[in-house]
Amino acid sequence: MDSLGLFILLMLLCFQWTTAPAAEEVTWTYTGLVGQSEWSDYFPECGGTSQSPVDVVTTQTKYDPSLMPLTPLGYSQHGNQPFTLYNNGHTVVIELPDWMGLGGLPWLFTAVQMHLHWGSGGPSYGGSEHTINGMSADAELHVVHYNSELYPNVSTAMTQSEGLAVLGILIVTGEETNLAFNNILNYLSRVRHANQKVSIPAFDIKSLLPKDLGRYYRYNGSLTTPPCYQSVIWSLFNERVQISKAQLLKMETILYSSKAEDPDRMLLQDNYRATQPLNHRVAFASFSAESGKELTPGEVTAIVIGVMCGCVGLAVIVRFIVKTIRSTSSWDVLPSNRPAPMSRMKEPENTKEKKQDMALNSTSGAEKKEEPTPSPQTEP
């Protein structure tokens, strides 16, 4: 019986080893049988305490003056070699050449790839992975780099502490088309199905980033997809990048997570992970709260118009006060017994002539009175 029991146990173990797929072979999804809630069953690090993405609560961040502005290296020097764009069934990925890198960190990081995350409901329905004060954006761009000073390649670096550095760019929608993103979106129709690849013209990667690279949030986290290695230095920019509603709609509706040969097509949507607990971690900010919040172009325009209207209103008030002061004299303010001036009337011509004759007569009379009287002569 003991031998039989041992034989049965060995058979069960062999059956488990042959039927249980390795973690690397598991086809994970965002929803379904191997959805987010089941990731940690197949990929243990997905249940770790330093997972990403997170919700950045700005009032709980800590200002770190040592955080320098990030410096893209070679992002604009794309040359003539095309980029590779492909659909991996979870997102659309653009492979980056190894001459691109990232400065402003303790080590030199070499670029690997970038990819996007989005939702399914259009503008204002979410789609970003990270959130700020509980508010999500419409989409999110990640630019991935590996620590090329400490590790020989990205495969090794992603399993090690501080092996990766990822830039997080929150994307919102507006009326204007973002021409930089068209360098990606215009070619999505060529990789509609999973595992499809295409070469696209190289372009300036820096044009996808926010203009202000000095204001960001920094924390230690993980990959946001399995195997969820906790090896990422995250830099989430405070400034959002804007695309048009039509561009977001194309991103949300043109790709499939299924392969071309699959009978059932499945749209590639809602490919973002829910925010994870911050736990013991602290999110640092490269800027202080006193420096003020980032203003949108609309807010800046409103402020400028408000200031101009205020200046015009103030000028009108000052002009009214000055005009009132000038038109008001002391005779109008204080009571006075000063008689009113007599109105002047035009004198008739005959009256003027009479006055002139009287004046002449008076003058003649005066002259006569002034003549000396001759003294009388005495006879001899």
Short mmCIF file of C-alpha atoms in Angstrom, two decimals:
data_model
loop_
_atom_site.label_atom_id
_atom_site.label_comp_id
_atom_site.label_asym_id
_atom_site.label_seq_id
_atom_site.Cartn_x
_atom_site.Cartn_y
_atom_site.Cartn_z
CA MET A 1 0.00 0.00 0.00
CA ASP A 2 2.84 2.37 0.79
CA SER A 3 4.40 1.78 -2.62
CA LEU A 4 1.04 2.26 -4.32
CA GLY A 5 0.40 5.51 -2.45
CA LEU A 6 3.85 6.81 -3.33
CA PHE A 7 3.29 5.91 -6.98
CA ILE A 8 -0.04 7.76 -7.05
CA LEU A 9 1.54 10.83 -5.44
CA LEU A 10 4.34 10.90 -8.01
CA MET A 11 1.83 10.57 -10.83
CA LEU A 12 -0.16 13.51 -9.46
CA LEU A 13 2.96 15.67 -9.20
CA CYS A 14 4.00 14.79 -12.74
CA PHE A 15 0.52 15.62 -13.97
CA GLN A 16 0.64 19.02 -12.22
CA TRP A 17 4.07 19.85 -13.62
CA THR A 18 3.02 19.00 -17.16
CA THR A 19 -0.36 20.75 -17.08
CA ALA A 20 0.40 23.90 -15.06
CA PRO A 21 1.81 26.53 -17.48
CA ALA A 22 4.80 28.60 -16.53
CA ALA A 23 4.10 32.18 -15.52
CA GLU A 24 5.79 33.43 -18.67
CA GLU A 25 3.38 31.38 -20.80
CA VAL A 26 0.20 32.57 -19.10
CA THR A 27 -1.93 34.78 -21.32
CA TRP A 28 -2.99 37.53 -18.97
CA THR A 29 -5.70 40.08 -19.65
CA TYR A 30 -7.09 43.14 -17.93
CA THR A 31 -10.44 41.40 -17.39
CA GLY A 32 -11.51 37.77 -17.56
CA LEU A 33 -10.03 34.53 -16.26
CA VAL A 34 -6.53 35.91 -15.76
CA GLY A 35 -7.58 39.50 -15.12
CA GLN A 36 -6.06 42.03 -12.76
CA SER A 37 -7.43 40.44 -9.63
CA GLU A 38 -5.79 37.11 -10.60
CA TRP A 39 -2.40 38.45 -11.69
CA SER A 40 -0.76 37.78 -8.35
CA ASP A 41 -1.80 34.09 -8.56
CA TYR A 42 0.44 33.62 -11.59
CA PHE A 43 2.91 36.47 -11.09
CA PRO A 44 3.73 36.77 -7.37
CA GLU A 45 5.31 40.23 -7.59
CA CYS A 46 1.99 41.65 -8.77
CA GLY A 47 0.91 41.25 -5.15
CA GLY A 48 3.89 43.17 -3.76
CA THR A 49 3.80 46.28 -1.60
CA SER A 50 5.45 48.63 -4.13
CA GLN A 51 3.15 48.29 -7.10
CA SER A 52 2.18 50.77 -9.81
CA PRO A 53 0.25 52.79 -10.81
CA VAL A 54 -0.71 54.92 -7.83
CA ASP A 55 -2.92 57.88 -7.02
CA VAL A 56 -0.73 60.90 -6.30
CA VAL A 57 -2.33 62.97 -3.55
CA THR A 58 -0.61 66.31 -3.93
CA THR A 59 -1.13 67.33 -0.30
CA GLN A 60 0.76 64.22 0.81
CA THR A 61 3.72 64.60 -1.51
CA LYS A 62 7.07 65.78 -0.18
CA TYR A 63 9.07 68.48 -1.90
CA ASP A 64 12.57 67.32 -2.81
CA PRO A 65 14.81 70.18 -4.02
CA SER A 66 17.42 67.69 -5.25
CA LEU A 67 15.13 66.50 -8.06
CA MET A 68 16.56 68.08 -11.18
CA PRO A 69 14.75 68.66 -14.52
CA LEU A 70 14.81 65.52 -16.63
CA THR A 71 16.93 65.68 -19.79
CA PRO A 72 16.01 63.59 -22.85
CA LEU A 73 19.19 62.52 -24.64
CA GLY A 74 19.08 61.99 -28.40
CA TYR A 75 15.27 62.13 -28.53
CA SER A 76 15.44 64.58 -31.42
CA GLN A 77 18.28 62.80 -33.23
CA HIS A 78 16.22 60.05 -34.79
CA GLY A 79 18.17 59.91 -38.04
CA ASN A 80 16.89 58.04 -41.07
CA GLN A 81 16.41 54.62 -39.46
CA PRO A 82 12.68 53.83 -39.12
CA PHE A 83 10.99 52.87 -35.88
CA THR A 84 9.16 49.59 -35.33
CA LEU A 85 5.51 49.80 -34.32
CA TYR A 86 3.73 46.67 -33.17
CA ASN A 87 0.60 45.43 -31.45
CA ASN A 88 1.44 42.98 -28.67
CA GLY A 89 -2.18 42.27 -27.79
CA HIS A 90 -2.06 44.52 -24.70
CA THR A 91 -1.00 47.86 -26.18
CA VAL A 92 0.79 49.42 -29.13
CA VAL A 93 4.57 49.61 -28.69
CA ILE A 94 7.19 51.74 -30.44
CA GLU A 95 10.71 50.37 -30.13
CA LEU A 96 13.35 53.04 -29.55
CA PRO A 97 17.00 53.02 -30.68
CA ASP A 98 19.65 52.57 -28.00
CA TRP A 99 21.30 55.93 -28.70
CA MET A 100 18.36 57.61 -26.97
CA GLY A 101 18.60 58.00 -23.23
CA LEU A 102 17.55 59.96 -20.17
CA GLY A 103 19.58 62.31 -17.99
CA GLY A 104 18.76 63.97 -14.68
CA LEU A 105 18.87 60.71 -12.70
CA PRO A 106 21.67 59.23 -10.54
CA TRP A 107 22.62 56.91 -13.43
CA LEU A 108 22.46 56.99 -17.19
CA PHE A 109 19.36 55.28 -18.56
CA THR A 110 19.05 54.00 -22.12
CA ALA A 111 15.74 54.12 -23.98
CA VAL A 112 13.97 50.83 -24.77
CA GLN A 113 10.41 51.49 -25.92
CA MET A 114 7.27 53.50 -25.36
CA HIS A 115 3.63 52.50 -25.28
CA LEU A 116 0.14 53.83 -24.58
CA HIS A 117 -2.76 53.11 -22.23
CA TRP A 118 -6.35 54.21 -22.86
CA GLY A 119 -10.01 53.57 -22.00
CA SER A 120 -13.17 53.05 -24.03
CA GLY A 121 -15.65 55.77 -23.19
CA GLY A 122 -14.13 58.77 -24.89
CA PRO A 123 -13.15 62.04 -23.20
CA SER A 124 -13.64 62.42 -19.44
CA TYR A 125 -14.21 58.69 -18.89
CA GLY A 126 -10.68 57.81 -17.85
CA GLY A 127 -8.03 55.67 -19.42
CA SER A 128 -4.83 56.70 -17.70
CA GLU A 129 -3.11 54.44 -15.22
CA HIS A 130 -1.86 57.05 -12.77
CA THR A 131 -4.27 59.51 -11.20
CA ILE A 132 -3.68 62.81 -9.41
CA ASN A 133 -5.95 63.58 -6.46
CA GLY A 134 -8.23 60.78 -7.63
CA MET A 135 -8.70 62.29 -11.10
CA SER A 136 -7.70 60.23 -14.12
CA ALA A 137 -6.74 61.51 -17.56
CA ASP A 138 -8.03 60.20 -20.89
CA ALA A 139 -4.87 58.24 -21.73
CA GLU A 140 -1.24 57.84 -20.67
CA LEU A 141 2.08 57.49 -22.46
CA HIS A 142 5.01 55.56 -20.94
CA VAL A 143 8.60 55.92 -22.12
CA VAL A 144 10.71 53.05 -20.75
CA HIS A 145 14.49 53.16 -20.08
CA TYR A 146 16.89 50.74 -18.40
CA ASN A 147 19.88 51.43 -16.16
CA SER A 148 22.72 50.92 -18.63
CA GLU A 149 25.40 51.91 -16.08
CA LEU A 150 24.64 49.06 -13.71
CA TYR A 151 23.13 46.36 -15.93
CA PRO A 152 24.05 44.92 -19.34
CA ASN A 153 20.54 44.79 -20.84
CA VAL A 154 16.90 45.50 -20.13
CA SER A 155 16.08 41.85 -19.36
CA THR A 156 18.49 41.88 -16.45
CA ALA A 157 17.72 45.43 -15.35
CA MET A 158 13.97 44.92 -15.04
CA THR A 159 14.47 42.33 -12.32
CA GLN A 160 16.85 44.48 -10.26
CA SER A 161 16.36 47.40 -7.89
CA GLU A 162 16.27 50.76 -9.72
CA GLY A 163 16.85 48.93 -12.97
CA LEU A 164 14.22 50.84 -14.94
CA ALA A 165 13.17 54.48 -15.29
CA VAL A 166 9.79 55.23 -16.82
CA LEU A 167 8.35 58.60 -17.80
CA GLY A 168 4.60 58.92 -17.30
CA ILE A 169 2.77 61.47 -19.44
CA LEU A 170 -0.92 62.09 -18.76
CA ILE A 171 -2.98 62.80 -21.89
CA VAL A 172 -6.17 64.87 -22.02
CA THR A 173 -8.41 65.86 -24.91
CA GLY A 174 -9.17 69.24 -26.45
CA GLU A 175 -10.15 70.79 -29.75
CA GLU A 176 -6.71 71.02 -31.37
CA THR A 177 -4.99 68.12 -33.12
CA ASN A 178 -1.61 67.10 -31.71
CA LEU A 179 0.51 66.64 -34.82
CA ALA A 180 3.27 64.85 -32.90
CA PHE A 181 0.93 62.00 -31.91
CA ASN A 182 -0.13 61.56 -35.52
CA ASN A 183 3.32 60.06 -36.06
CA ILE A 184 1.92 57.06 -34.17
CA LEU A 185 -1.83 57.19 -34.65
CA ASN A 186 -1.71 57.44 -38.43
CA TYR A 187 -0.13 53.96 -38.61
CA LEU A 188 -2.37 52.09 -36.14
CA SER A 189 -4.47 50.70 -38.98
CA ARG A 190 -1.44 48.69 -40.12
CA VAL A 191 -1.16 46.84 -36.79
CA ARG A 192 -4.83 46.31 -36.00
CA HIS A 193 -4.35 42.75 -34.76
CA ALA A 194 -2.10 41.24 -32.11
CA ASN A 195 1.45 40.32 -33.18
CA GLN A 196 1.37 42.59 -36.23
CA LYS A 197 4.39 44.85 -36.83
CA VAL A 198 5.21 47.68 -39.23
CA SER A 199 8.07 50.09 -39.83
CA ILE A 200 7.15 53.76 -39.49
CA PRO A 201 9.15 56.92 -40.25
CA ALA A 202 11.34 58.07 -37.39
CA PHE A 203 10.32 61.30 -35.66
CA ASP A 204 11.21 63.55 -32.74
CA ILE A 205 10.20 61.67 -29.58
CA LYS A 206 10.62 64.82 -27.49
CA SER A 207 7.65 66.36 -29.30
CA LEU A 208 5.41 63.91 -27.43
CA LEU A 209 6.53 65.15 -24.02
CA PRO A 210 5.26 68.11 -21.99
CA LYS A 211 7.15 71.37 -22.41
CA ASP A 212 7.91 71.62 -18.71
CA LEU A 213 10.19 68.70 -17.80
CA GLY A 214 11.13 70.17 -14.44
CA ARG A 215 7.82 69.64 -12.62
CA TYR A 216 7.09 66.00 -11.88
CA TYR A 217 6.29 63.46 -9.15
CA ARG A 218 8.83 60.77 -8.28
CA TYR A 219 8.26 57.46 -6.52
CA ASN A 220 9.57 53.89 -6.59
CA GLY A 221 7.18 51.41 -8.12
CA SER A 222 6.74 48.58 -10.56
CA LEU A 223 5.81 47.58 -14.07
CA THR A 224 2.07 48.07 -14.50
CA THR A 225 1.71 44.75 -16.34
CA PRO A 226 2.83 41.22 -15.44
CA PRO A 227 5.33 40.19 -14.22
CA CYS A 228 5.03 43.48 -12.24
CA TYR A 229 8.71 43.66 -11.27
CA GLN A 230 9.21 46.29 -8.57
CA SER A 231 12.22 47.88 -10.21
CA VAL A 232 10.93 51.15 -11.66
CA ILE A 233 11.87 54.73 -10.84
CA TRP A 234 8.71 56.56 -11.87
CA SER A 235 8.61 60.20 -13.00
CA LEU A 236 5.02 61.39 -13.56
CA PHE A 237 4.88 64.82 -15.15
CA ASN A 238 2.60 67.41 -13.64
CA GLU A 239 1.83 69.04 -17.00
CA ARG A 240 -0.65 67.20 -19.24
CA VAL A 241 -0.32 66.73 -22.99
CA GLN A 242 -3.36 67.41 -25.14
CA ILE A 243 -4.70 65.51 -28.15
CA SER A 244 -7.96 65.96 -30.04
CA LYS A 245 -11.14 64.00 -29.41
CA ALA A 246 -10.81 62.41 -32.86
CA GLN A 247 -7.31 61.22 -32.02
CA LEU A 248 -8.52 59.65 -28.76
CA LEU A 249 -11.39 57.95 -30.59
CA LYS A 250 -8.95 56.42 -33.08
CA MET A 251 -6.79 55.15 -30.23
CA GLU A 252 -9.77 53.54 -28.50
CA THR A 253 -11.48 51.89 -31.48
CA ILE A 254 -8.97 50.86 -34.14
CA LEU A 255 -6.93 48.09 -32.45
CA TYR A 256 -7.79 44.51 -31.53
CA SER A 257 -6.34 42.35 -28.79
CA SER A 258 -7.14 39.28 -30.87
CA LYS A 259 -5.03 37.88 -33.69
CA ALA A 260 -5.95 38.21 -37.34
CA GLU A 261 -6.75 34.51 -37.62
CA ASP A 262 -8.98 34.45 -34.53
CA PRO A 263 -12.68 33.98 -35.43
CA ASP A 264 -13.83 36.47 -32.79
CA ARG A 265 -12.42 39.96 -32.85
CA MET A 266 -11.87 41.65 -29.50
CA LEU A 267 -11.30 45.40 -29.35
CA LEU A 268 -8.21 46.49 -27.45
CA GLN A 269 -9.73 48.82 -24.88
CA ASP A 270 -9.44 49.71 -21.18
CA ASN A 271 -5.83 48.54 -21.09
CA TYR A 272 -5.02 50.30 -17.84
CA ARG A 273 -4.38 48.87 -14.40
CA ALA A 274 -6.24 50.10 -11.33
CA THR A 275 -4.26 52.24 -8.90
CA GLN A 276 -2.39 50.35 -6.20
CA PRO A 277 -1.89 51.20 -2.49
CA LEU A 278 1.04 53.49 -1.81
CA ASN A 279 1.73 51.62 1.45
CA HIS A 280 5.04 52.70 3.02
CA ARG A 281 6.18 54.73 0.03
CA VAL A 282 6.41 58.49 -0.28
CA ALA A 283 5.74 60.36 -3.52
CA PHE A 284 8.17 63.24 -3.93
CA ALA A 285 7.60 66.43 -5.92
CA SER A 286 10.29 68.29 -7.81
CA PHE A 287 8.46 71.57 -7.16
CA SER A 288 7.09 73.18 -4.02
CA ALA A 289 3.46 74.02 -3.39
CA GLU A 290 4.41 77.72 -3.17
CA SER A 291 5.44 77.70 -6.82
CA GLY A 292 1.77 77.50 -7.76
CA LYS A 293 -0.19 74.98 -9.74
CA GLU A 294 0.22 74.42 -13.44
CA LEU A 295 -2.25 76.54 -15.38
CA THR A 296 -3.95 75.37 -18.52
CA PRO A 297 -3.97 77.62 -21.62
CA GLY A 298 -7.63 78.37 -20.96
CA GLU A 299 -6.90 79.44 -17.40
CA VAL A 300 -4.03 81.64 -18.55
CA THR A 301 -6.29 83.28 -21.16
CA ALA A 302 -9.01 83.85 -18.57
CA ILE A 303 -6.53 85.44 -16.18
CA VAL A 304 -5.14 87.74 -18.89
CA ILE A 305 -8.63 88.83 -19.97
CA GLY A 306 -9.61 89.38 -16.34
CA VAL A 307 -6.56 91.54 -15.69
CA MET A 308 -7.20 93.60 -18.82
CA CYS A 309 -10.85 94.15 -17.90
CA GLY A 310 -9.81 95.10 -14.39
CA CYS A 311 -7.32 97.66 -15.71
CA VAL A 312 -9.92 99.17 -18.06
CA GLY A 313 -12.47 99.38 -15.25
CA LEU A 314 -9.95 100.98 -12.92
CA ALA A 315 -9.01 103.54 -15.60
CA VAL A 316 -12.69 104.47 -16.08
CA ILE A 317 -13.18 104.94 -12.34
CA VAL A 318 -10.05 107.09 -11.99
CA ARG A 319 -11.08 109.23 -14.98
CA PHE A 320 -14.55 109.75 -13.50
CA ILE A 321 -13.09 110.79 -10.13
CA VAL A 322 -10.62 113.22 -11.71
CA LYS A 323 -13.33 114.73 -13.90
CA THR A 324 -15.63 115.15 -10.90
CA ILE A 325 -12.90 116.87 -8.86
CA ARG A 326 -12.05 119.26 -11.69
CA SER A 327 -15.68 120.23 -12.31
CA THR A 328 -16.34 120.90 -8.64
CA SER A 329 -15.17 124.27 -7.15
CA SER A 330 -15.27 125.70 -3.66
CA TRP A 331 -18.26 127.91 -4.60
CA ASP A 332 -20.23 124.78 -5.37
CA VAL A 333 -19.20 123.02 -2.22
CA LEU A 334 -19.41 125.81 0.40
CA PRO A 335 -22.41 128.13 0.96
CA SER A 336 -21.73 131.72 -0.15
CA ASN A 337 -23.48 135.07 -0.32
CA ARG A 338 -21.63 136.09 -3.43
CA PRO A 339 -24.09 137.82 -5.79
CA ALA A 340 -24.70 136.28 -9.09
CA PRO A 341 -22.98 138.11 -11.95
CA MET A 342 -25.13 140.39 -14.05
CA SER A 343 -25.86 139.21 -17.50
CA ARG A 344 -24.29 141.24 -20.25
CA MET A 345 -26.53 142.71 -22.96
CA LYS A 346 -25.54 144.31 -26.21
CA GLU A 347 -25.83 148.08 -26.04
CA PRO A 348 -27.63 149.98 -28.82
CA GLU A 349 -25.54 152.09 -31.19
CA ASN A 350 -27.26 155.40 -30.25
CA THR A 351 -26.53 154.75 -26.58
CA LYS A 352 -22.87 154.21 -27.38
CA GLU A 353 -22.78 157.53 -29.34
CA LYS A 354 -24.40 159.43 -26.48
CA LYS A 355 -21.85 158.03 -24.04
CA GLN A 356 -19.03 159.04 -26.36
CA ASP A 357 -20.41 162.62 -26.67
CA MET A 358 -20.74 162.87 -22.91
CA ALA A 359 -17.21 161.67 -22.49
CA LEU A 360 -15.94 164.26 -24.99
CA ASN A 361 -17.87 167.05 -23.34
CA SER A 362 -16.54 166.06 -19.97
CA THR A 363 -13.02 166.09 -21.33
CA SER A 364 -13.47 169.52 -22.92
CA GLY A 365 -14.88 170.95 -19.76
CA ALA A 366 -12.01 169.64 -17.79
CA GLU A 367 -9.57 171.18 -20.21
CA LYS A 368 -11.29 174.55 -19.96
CA LYS A 369 -11.12 174.54 -16.20
CA GLU A 370 -7.43 173.81 -16.29
CA GLU A 371 -6.58 176.89 -18.52
CA PRO A 372 -4.90 179.74 -16.41
CA THR A 373 -6.75 183.00 -16.01
CA PRO A 374 -4.71 186.00 -17.43
CA SER A 375 -3.72 188.54 -14.84
CA PRO A 376 -4.98 192.19 -15.44
CA GLN A 377 -2.46 194.72 -16.85
CA THR A 378 -1.79 198.03 -14.90
CA GLU A 379 -1.63 201.26 -16.86
CA PRO A 380 1.44 203.64 -16.43
#
